[in-house]
PDB file of C-alpha atoms and ligand atoms in Angstrom:
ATOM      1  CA  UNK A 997       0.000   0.000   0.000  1.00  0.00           C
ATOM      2  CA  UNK A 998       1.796   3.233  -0.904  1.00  0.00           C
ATOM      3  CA  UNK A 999       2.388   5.965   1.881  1.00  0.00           C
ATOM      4  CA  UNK A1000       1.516   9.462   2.133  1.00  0.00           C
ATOM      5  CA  UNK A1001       3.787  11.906   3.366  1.00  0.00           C
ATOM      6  CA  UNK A1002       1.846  15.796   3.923  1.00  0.00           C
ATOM      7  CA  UNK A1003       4.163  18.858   3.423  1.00  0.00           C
ATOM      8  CA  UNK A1004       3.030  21.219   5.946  1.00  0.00           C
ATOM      9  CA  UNK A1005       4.997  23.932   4.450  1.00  0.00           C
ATOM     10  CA  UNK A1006       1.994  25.951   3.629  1.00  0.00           C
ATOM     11  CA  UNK A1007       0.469  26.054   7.202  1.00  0.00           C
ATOM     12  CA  UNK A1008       3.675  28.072   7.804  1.00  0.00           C
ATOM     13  CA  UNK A1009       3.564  30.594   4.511  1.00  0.00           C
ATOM     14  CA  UNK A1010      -0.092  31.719   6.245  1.00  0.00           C
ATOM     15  CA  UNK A1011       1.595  32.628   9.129  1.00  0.00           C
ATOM     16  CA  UNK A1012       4.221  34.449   7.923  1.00  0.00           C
ATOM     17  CA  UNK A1013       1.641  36.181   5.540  1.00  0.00           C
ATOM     18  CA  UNK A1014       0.995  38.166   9.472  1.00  0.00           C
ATOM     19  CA  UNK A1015       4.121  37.446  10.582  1.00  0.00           C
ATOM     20  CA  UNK A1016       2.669  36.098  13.560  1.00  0.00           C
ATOM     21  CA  UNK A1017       2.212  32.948  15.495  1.00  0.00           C
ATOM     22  CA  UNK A1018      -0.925  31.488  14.156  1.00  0.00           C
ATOM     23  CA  UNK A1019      -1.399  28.807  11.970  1.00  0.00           C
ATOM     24  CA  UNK A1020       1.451  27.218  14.228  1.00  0.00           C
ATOM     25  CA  UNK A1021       3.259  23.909  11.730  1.00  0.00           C
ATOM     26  CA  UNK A1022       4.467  22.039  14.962  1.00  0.00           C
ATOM     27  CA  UNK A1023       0.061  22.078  15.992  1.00  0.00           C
ATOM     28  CA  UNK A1024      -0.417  21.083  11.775  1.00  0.00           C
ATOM     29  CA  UNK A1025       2.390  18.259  11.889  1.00  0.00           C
ATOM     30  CA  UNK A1026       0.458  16.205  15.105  1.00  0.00           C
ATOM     31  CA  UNK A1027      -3.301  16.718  13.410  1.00  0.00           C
ATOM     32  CA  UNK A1028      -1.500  15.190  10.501  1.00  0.00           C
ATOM     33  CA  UNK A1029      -0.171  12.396  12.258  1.00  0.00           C
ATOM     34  CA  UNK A1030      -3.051  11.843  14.385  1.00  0.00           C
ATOM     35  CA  UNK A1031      -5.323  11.617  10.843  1.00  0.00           C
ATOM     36  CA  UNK A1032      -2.978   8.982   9.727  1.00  0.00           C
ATOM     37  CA  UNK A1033      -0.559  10.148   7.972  1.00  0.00           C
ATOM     38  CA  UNK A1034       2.837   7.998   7.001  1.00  0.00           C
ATOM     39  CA  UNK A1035       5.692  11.250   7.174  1.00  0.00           C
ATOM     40  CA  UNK A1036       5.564  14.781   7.497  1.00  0.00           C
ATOM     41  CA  UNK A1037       7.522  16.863   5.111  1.00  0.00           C
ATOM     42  CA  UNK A1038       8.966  20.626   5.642  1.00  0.00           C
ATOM     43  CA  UNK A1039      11.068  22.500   3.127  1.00  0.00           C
ATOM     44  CA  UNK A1040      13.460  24.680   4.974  1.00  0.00           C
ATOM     45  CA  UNK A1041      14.236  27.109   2.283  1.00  0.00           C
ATOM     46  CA  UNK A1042      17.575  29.424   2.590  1.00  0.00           C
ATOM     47  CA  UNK A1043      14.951  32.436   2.363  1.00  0.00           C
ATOM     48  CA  UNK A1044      12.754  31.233   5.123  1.00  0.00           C
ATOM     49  CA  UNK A1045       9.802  32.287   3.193  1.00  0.00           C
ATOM     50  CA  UNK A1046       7.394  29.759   5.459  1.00  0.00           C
ATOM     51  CA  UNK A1047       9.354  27.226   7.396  1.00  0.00           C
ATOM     52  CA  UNK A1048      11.710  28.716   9.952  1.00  0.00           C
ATOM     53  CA  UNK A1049      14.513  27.099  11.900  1.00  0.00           C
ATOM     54  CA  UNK A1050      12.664  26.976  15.320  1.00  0.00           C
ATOM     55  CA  UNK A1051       9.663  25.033  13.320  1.00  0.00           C
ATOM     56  CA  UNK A1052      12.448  22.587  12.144  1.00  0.00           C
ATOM     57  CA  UNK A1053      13.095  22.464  15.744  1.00  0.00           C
ATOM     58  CA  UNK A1054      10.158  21.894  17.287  1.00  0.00           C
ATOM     59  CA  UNK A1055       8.788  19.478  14.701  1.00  0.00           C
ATOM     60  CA  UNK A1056      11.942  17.285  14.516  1.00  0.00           C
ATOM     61  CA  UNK A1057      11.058  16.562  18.153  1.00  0.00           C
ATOM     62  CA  UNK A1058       7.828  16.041  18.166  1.00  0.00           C
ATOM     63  CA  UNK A1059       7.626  13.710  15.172  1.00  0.00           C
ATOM     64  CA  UNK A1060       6.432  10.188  15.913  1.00  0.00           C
ATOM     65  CA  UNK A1061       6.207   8.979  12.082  1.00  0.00           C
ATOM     66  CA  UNK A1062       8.645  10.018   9.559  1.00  0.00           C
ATOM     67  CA  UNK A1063      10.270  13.543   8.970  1.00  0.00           C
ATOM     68  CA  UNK A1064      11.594  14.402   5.430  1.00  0.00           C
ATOM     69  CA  UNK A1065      13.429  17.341   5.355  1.00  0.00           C
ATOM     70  CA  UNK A1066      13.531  18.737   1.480  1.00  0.00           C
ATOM     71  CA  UNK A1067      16.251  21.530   1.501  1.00  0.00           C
ATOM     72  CA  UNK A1068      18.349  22.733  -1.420  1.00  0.00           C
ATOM     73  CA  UNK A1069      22.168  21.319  -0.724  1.00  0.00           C
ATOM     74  CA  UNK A1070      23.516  24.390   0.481  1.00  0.00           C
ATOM     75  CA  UNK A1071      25.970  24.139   3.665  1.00  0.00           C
ATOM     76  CA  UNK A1072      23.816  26.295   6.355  1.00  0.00           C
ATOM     77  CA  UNK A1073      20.872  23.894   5.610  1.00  0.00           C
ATOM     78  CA  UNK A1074      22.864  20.334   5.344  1.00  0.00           C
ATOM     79  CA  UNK A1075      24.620  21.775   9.197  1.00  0.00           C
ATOM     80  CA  UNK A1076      20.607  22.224  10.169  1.00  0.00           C
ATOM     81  CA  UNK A1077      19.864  18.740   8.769  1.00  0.00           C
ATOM     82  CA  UNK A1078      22.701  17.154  10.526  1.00  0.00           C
ATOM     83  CA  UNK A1079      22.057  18.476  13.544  1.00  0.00           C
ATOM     84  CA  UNK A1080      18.289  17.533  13.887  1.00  0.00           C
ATOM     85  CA  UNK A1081      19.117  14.297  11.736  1.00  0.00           C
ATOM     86  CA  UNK A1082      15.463  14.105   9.977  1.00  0.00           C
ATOM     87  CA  UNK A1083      14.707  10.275   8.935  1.00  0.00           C
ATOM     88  CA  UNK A1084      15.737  11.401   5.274  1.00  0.00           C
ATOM     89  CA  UNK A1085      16.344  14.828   3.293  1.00  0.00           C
ATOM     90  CA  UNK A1086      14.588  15.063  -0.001  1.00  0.00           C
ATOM     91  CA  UNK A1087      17.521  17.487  -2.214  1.00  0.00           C
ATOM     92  CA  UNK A1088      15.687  20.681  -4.456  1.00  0.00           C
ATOM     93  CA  UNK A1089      16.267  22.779  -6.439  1.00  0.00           C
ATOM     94  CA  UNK A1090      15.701  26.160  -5.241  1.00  0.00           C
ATOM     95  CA  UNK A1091      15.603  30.244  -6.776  1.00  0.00           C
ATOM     96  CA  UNK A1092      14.835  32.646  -5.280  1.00  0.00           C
ATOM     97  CA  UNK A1093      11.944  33.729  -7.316  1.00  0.00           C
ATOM     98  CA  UNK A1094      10.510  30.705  -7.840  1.00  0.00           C
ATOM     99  CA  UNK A1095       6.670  30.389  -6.409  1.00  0.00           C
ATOM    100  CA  UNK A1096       7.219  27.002  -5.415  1.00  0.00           C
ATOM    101  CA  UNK A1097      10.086  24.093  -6.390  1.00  0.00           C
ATOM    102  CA  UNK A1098       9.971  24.193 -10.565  1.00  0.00           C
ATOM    103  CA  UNK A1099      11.589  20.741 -11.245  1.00  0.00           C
ATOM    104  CA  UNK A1100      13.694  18.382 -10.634  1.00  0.00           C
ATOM    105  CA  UNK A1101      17.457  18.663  -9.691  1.00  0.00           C
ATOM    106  CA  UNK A1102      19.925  18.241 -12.355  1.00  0.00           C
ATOM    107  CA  UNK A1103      21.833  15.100 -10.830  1.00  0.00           C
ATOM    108  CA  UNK A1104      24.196  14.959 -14.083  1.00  0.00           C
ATOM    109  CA  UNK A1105      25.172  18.818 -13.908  1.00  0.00           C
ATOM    110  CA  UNK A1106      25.279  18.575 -10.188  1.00  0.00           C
ATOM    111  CA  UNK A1107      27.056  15.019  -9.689  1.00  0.00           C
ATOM    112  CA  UNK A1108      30.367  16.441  -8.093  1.00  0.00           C
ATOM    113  CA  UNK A1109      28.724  18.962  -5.754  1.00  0.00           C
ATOM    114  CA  UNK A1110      25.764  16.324  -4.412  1.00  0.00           C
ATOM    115  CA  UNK A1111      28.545  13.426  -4.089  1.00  0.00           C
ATOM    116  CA  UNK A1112      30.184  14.147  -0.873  1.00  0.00           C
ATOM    117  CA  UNK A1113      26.904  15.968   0.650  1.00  0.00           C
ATOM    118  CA  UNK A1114      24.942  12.604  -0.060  1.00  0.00           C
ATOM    119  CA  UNK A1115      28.055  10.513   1.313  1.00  0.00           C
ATOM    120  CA  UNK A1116      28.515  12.671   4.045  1.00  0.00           C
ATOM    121  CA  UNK A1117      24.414  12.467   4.846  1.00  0.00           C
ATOM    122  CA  UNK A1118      24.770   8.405   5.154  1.00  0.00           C
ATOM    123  CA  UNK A1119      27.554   8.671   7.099  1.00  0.00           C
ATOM    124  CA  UNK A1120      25.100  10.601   9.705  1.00  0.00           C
ATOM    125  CA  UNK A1121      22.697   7.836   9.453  1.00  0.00           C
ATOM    126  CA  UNK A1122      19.916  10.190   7.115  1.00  0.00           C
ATOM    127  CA  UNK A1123      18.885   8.459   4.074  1.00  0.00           C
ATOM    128  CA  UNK A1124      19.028  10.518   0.992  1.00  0.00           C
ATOM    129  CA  UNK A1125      16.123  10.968  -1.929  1.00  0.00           C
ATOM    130  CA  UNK A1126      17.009  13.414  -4.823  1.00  0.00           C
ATOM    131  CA  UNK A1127      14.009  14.733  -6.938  1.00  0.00           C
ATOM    132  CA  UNK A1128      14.652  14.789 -10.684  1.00  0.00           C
ATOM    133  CA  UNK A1129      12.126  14.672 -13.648  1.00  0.00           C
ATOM    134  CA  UNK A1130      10.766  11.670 -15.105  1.00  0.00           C
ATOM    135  CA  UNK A1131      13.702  11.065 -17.105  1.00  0.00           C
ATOM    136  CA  UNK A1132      15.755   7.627 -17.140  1.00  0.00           C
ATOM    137  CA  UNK A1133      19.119   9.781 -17.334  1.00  0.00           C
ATOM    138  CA  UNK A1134      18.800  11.369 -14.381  1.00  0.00           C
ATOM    139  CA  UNK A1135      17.767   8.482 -12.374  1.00  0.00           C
ATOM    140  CA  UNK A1136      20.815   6.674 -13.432  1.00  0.00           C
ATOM    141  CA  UNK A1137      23.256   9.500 -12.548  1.00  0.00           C
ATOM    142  CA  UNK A1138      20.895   9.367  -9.031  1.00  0.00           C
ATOM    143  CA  UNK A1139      21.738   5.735  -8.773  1.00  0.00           C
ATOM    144  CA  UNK A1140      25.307   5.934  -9.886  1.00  0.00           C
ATOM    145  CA  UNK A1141      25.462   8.874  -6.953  1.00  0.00           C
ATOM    146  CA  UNK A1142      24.694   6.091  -3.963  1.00  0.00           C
ATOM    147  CA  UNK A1143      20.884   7.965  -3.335  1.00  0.00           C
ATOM    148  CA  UNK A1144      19.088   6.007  -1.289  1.00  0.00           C
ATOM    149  CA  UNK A1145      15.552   7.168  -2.671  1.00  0.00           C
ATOM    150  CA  UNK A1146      14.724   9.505  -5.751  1.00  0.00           C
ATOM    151  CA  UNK A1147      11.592  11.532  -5.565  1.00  0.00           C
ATOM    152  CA  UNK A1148       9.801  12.034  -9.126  1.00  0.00           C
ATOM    153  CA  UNK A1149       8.500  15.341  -9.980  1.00  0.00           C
ATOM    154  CA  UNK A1150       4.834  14.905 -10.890  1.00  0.00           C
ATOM    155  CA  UNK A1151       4.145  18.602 -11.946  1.00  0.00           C
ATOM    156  CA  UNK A1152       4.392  18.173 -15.516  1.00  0.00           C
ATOM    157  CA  UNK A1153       2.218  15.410 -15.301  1.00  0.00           C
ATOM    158  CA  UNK A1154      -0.304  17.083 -12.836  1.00  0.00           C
ATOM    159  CA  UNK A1155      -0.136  20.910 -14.940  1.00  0.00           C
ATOM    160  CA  UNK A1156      -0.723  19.364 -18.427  1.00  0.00           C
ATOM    161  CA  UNK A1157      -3.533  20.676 -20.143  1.00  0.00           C
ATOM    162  CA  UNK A1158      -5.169  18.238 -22.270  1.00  0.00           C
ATOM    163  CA  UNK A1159      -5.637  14.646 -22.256  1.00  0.00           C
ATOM    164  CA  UNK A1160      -3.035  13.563 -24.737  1.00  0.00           C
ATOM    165  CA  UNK A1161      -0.081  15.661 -22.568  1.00  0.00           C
ATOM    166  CA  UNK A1162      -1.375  13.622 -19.259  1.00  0.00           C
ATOM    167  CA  UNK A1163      -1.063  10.569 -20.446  1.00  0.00           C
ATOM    168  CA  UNK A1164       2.489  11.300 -22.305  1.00  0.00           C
ATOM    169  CA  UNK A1165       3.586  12.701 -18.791  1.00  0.00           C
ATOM    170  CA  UNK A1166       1.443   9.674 -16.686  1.00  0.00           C
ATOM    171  CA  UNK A1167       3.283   7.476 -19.142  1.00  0.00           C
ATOM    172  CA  UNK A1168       7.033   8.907 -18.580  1.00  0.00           C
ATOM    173  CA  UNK A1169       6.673   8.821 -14.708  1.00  0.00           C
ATOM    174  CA  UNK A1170       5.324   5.116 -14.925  1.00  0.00           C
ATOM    175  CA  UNK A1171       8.432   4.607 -16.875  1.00  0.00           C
ATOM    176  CA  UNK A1172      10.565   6.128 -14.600  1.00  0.00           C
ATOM    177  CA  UNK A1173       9.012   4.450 -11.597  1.00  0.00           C
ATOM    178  CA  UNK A1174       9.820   0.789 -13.106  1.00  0.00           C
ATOM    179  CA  UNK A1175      13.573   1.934 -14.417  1.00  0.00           C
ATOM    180  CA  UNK A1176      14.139   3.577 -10.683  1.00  0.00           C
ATOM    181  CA  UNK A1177      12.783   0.361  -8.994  1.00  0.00           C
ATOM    182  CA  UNK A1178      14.906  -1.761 -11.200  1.00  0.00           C
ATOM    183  CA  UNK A1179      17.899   0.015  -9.696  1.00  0.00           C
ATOM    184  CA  UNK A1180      16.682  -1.090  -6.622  1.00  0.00           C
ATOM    185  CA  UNK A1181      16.529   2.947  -5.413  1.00  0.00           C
ATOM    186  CA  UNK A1182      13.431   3.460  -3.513  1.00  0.00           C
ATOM    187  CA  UNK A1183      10.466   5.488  -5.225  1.00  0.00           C
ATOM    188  CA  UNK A1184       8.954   8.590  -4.058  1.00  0.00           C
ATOM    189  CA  UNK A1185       6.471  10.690  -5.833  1.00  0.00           C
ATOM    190  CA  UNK A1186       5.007  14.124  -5.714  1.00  0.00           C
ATOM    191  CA  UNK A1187       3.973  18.037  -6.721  1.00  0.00           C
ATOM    192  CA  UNK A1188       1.044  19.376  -7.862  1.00  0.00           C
ATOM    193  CA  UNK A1189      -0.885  16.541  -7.050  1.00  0.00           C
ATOM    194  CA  UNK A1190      -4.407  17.298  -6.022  1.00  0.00           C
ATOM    195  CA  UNK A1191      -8.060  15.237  -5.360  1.00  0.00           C
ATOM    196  CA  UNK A1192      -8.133  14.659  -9.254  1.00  0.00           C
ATOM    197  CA  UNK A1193      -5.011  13.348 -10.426  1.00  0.00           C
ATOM    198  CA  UNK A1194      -3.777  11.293  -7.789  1.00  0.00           C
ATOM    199  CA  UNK A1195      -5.416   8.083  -7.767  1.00  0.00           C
ATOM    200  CA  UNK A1196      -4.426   7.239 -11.190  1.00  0.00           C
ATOM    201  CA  UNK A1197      -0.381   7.421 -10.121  1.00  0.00           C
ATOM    202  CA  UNK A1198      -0.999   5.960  -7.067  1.00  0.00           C
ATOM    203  CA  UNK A1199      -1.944   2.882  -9.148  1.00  0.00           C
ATOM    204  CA  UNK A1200       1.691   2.816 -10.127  1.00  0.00           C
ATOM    205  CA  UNK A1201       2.692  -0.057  -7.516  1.00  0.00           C
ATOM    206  CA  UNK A1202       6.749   0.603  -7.731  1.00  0.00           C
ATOM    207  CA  UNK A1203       6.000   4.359  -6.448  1.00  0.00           C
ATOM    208  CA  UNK A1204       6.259   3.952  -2.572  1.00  0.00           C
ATOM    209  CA  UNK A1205       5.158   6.949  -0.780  1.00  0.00           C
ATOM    210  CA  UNK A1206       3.144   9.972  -1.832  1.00  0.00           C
ATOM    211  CA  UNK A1207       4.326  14.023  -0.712  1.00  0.00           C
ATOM    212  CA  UNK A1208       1.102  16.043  -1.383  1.00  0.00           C
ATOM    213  CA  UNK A1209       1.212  19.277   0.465  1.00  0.00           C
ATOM    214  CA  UNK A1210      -0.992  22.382  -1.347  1.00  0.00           C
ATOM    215  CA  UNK A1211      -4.038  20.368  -2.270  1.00  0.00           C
ATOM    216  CA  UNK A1212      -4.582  18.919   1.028  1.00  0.00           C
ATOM    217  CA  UNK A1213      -4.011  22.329   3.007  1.00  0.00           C
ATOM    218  CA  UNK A1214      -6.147  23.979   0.509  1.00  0.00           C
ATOM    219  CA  UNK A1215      -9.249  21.421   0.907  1.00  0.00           C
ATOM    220  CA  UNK A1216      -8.573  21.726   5.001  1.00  0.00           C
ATOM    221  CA  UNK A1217      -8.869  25.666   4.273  1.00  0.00           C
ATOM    222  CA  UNK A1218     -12.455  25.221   2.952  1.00  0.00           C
ATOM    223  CA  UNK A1219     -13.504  22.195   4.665  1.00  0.00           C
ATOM    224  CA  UNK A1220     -12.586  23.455   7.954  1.00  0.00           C
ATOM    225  CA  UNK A1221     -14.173  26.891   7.101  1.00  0.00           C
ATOM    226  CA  UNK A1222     -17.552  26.177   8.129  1.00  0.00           C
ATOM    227  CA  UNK A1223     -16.780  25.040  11.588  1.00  0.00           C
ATOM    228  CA  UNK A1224     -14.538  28.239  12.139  1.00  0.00           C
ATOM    229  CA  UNK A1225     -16.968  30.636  11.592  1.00  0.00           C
ATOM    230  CA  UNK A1226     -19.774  29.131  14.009  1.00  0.00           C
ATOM    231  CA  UNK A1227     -16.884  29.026  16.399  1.00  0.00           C
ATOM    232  CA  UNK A1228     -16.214  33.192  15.779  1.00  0.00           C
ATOM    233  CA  UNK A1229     -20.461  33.210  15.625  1.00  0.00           C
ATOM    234  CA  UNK A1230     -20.660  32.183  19.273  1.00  0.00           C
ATOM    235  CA  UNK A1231     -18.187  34.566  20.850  1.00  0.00           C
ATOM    236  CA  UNK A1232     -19.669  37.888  18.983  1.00  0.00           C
ATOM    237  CA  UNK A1233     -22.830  36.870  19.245  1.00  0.00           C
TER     238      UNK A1233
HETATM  239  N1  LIG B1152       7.802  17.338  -3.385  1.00  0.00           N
HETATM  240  C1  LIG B1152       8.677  18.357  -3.482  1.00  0.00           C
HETATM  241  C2  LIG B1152      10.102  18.048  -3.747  1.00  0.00           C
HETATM  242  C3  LIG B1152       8.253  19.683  -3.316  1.00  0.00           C
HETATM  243  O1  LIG B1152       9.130  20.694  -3.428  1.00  0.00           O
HETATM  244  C4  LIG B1152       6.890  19.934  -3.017  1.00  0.00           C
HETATM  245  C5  LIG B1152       6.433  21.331  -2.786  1.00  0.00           C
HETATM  246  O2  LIG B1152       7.062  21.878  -1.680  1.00  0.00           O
HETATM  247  C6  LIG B1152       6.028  18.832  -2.915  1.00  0.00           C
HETATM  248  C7  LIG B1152       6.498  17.551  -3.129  1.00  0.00           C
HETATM  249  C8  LIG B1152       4.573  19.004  -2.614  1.00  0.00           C
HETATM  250  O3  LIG B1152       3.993  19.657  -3.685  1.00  0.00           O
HETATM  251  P1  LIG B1152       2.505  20.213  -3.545  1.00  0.00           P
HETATM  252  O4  LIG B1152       2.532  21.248  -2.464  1.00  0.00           O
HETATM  253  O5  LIG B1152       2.223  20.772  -4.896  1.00  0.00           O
HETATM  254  O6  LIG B1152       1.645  19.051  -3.179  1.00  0.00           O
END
């Protein structure tokens, strides 16, 4: 049965839209768990545009499933992920201007720098998934580089526009997800999925574990919405 693993990123990025306390992440990450849910994930970006290091904190001991930590592999971050020694790190890409991660990491351009930080990660006992496109190059530099998971970037697949694109870009992560397997690297999977596309690639049976973060905090925005304005209703009225 394959895993799902909630990035809780956004809880933060409404908070800092007040720059206040409230939504707290470390309150988010145990309603998570308590619903069921396999791993928490939180991106600490090197702007700090929603997580921040005291949620990395707080969350990394409080944690009773599985944290992933995705972070771009930058040395302030990896000496933060050493330190609080997450169950894995998930490596990004990252720019600055970027509304959210835009694709996958280029393992092949990036094979000499992401060497000794994934060595040096194992060494530490924290297992190491890189997220690259759908493409069987990558994922063979990813396995040639020792990673102990790769993460495949669904967002082409989940952004495409017509029928004929999804199923080229449903196709080319099924692909991937067999090839990966095959190279005995474990298979994550995730971005941009949402209540409508995900069932179909969670039918793919080699991809292990799930990271959905946006849809599901969006839905709990609405769903929950209801039930926070009777609450507000009772104390003005
Ligand atoms: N996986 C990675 C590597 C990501 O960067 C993100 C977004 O932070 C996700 C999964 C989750 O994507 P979404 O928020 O679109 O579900």
């Amino acid at each position: 049965m394959a895993k799902l693993n909630v990035n809780i990123d956004h809880i933060a990025t409404i908070r800092q839209a007040r720059g206040g306390i409230e939504p707290d992440p470390v309150f988010a990450a145990i309603i998570v768990e308590l619903a069921g849910a396999d791993g928490i994930t939180i991106h600490l970006r090197e702007d700090r545009r929603h997580i921040q290091d005291r949620d990395v904190q707080l969350i990394s001991e409080i944690v009773k499933t599985k944290l992933n930590l995705e972070m771009a592999a930058v040395d302030e971050i990896i000496n933060i992920a050493l330190e609080i020694k997450p169950n894995w790190v998930t490596l990004v890409p990252e720019k600055r201007q970027e509304l959210t991660t835009e694709g996958g990491l280029d393992v092949i351009k990036n094979y000499k720098t992401l060497l000794p930080v994934i060595k040096n990660f194992q060494k530490n006992k924290i297992k190491v998934s890189l997220f690259v496109d759908p493409d069987l190059k990558q994922i063979k530099f990813a396995s040639q580089l020792g990673a102990d998971f790769i993460e495949i970037h669904t967002g082409k697949y989940a952004d495409a526009k017509t029928k004929k694109e999804e199923n080229i870009e449903y196709y080319k992560i099924k692909k991937s997800a067999v090839f990966a397997k095959k190279l005995k690297l474990g298979v994550n999977a995730g971005h941009g999925l949402n209540y409508k596309n995900t069932a179909r690639v969670a039918k793919i049976k080699e991809i292990e574990e799930f990271s959905i973060g946006h849809s599901i905090i969006a839905c709990a925005s609405l769903v929950g919405l209801d039930k926070a304005v009777r609450g507000m209703l009772k104390l003005v009225r």
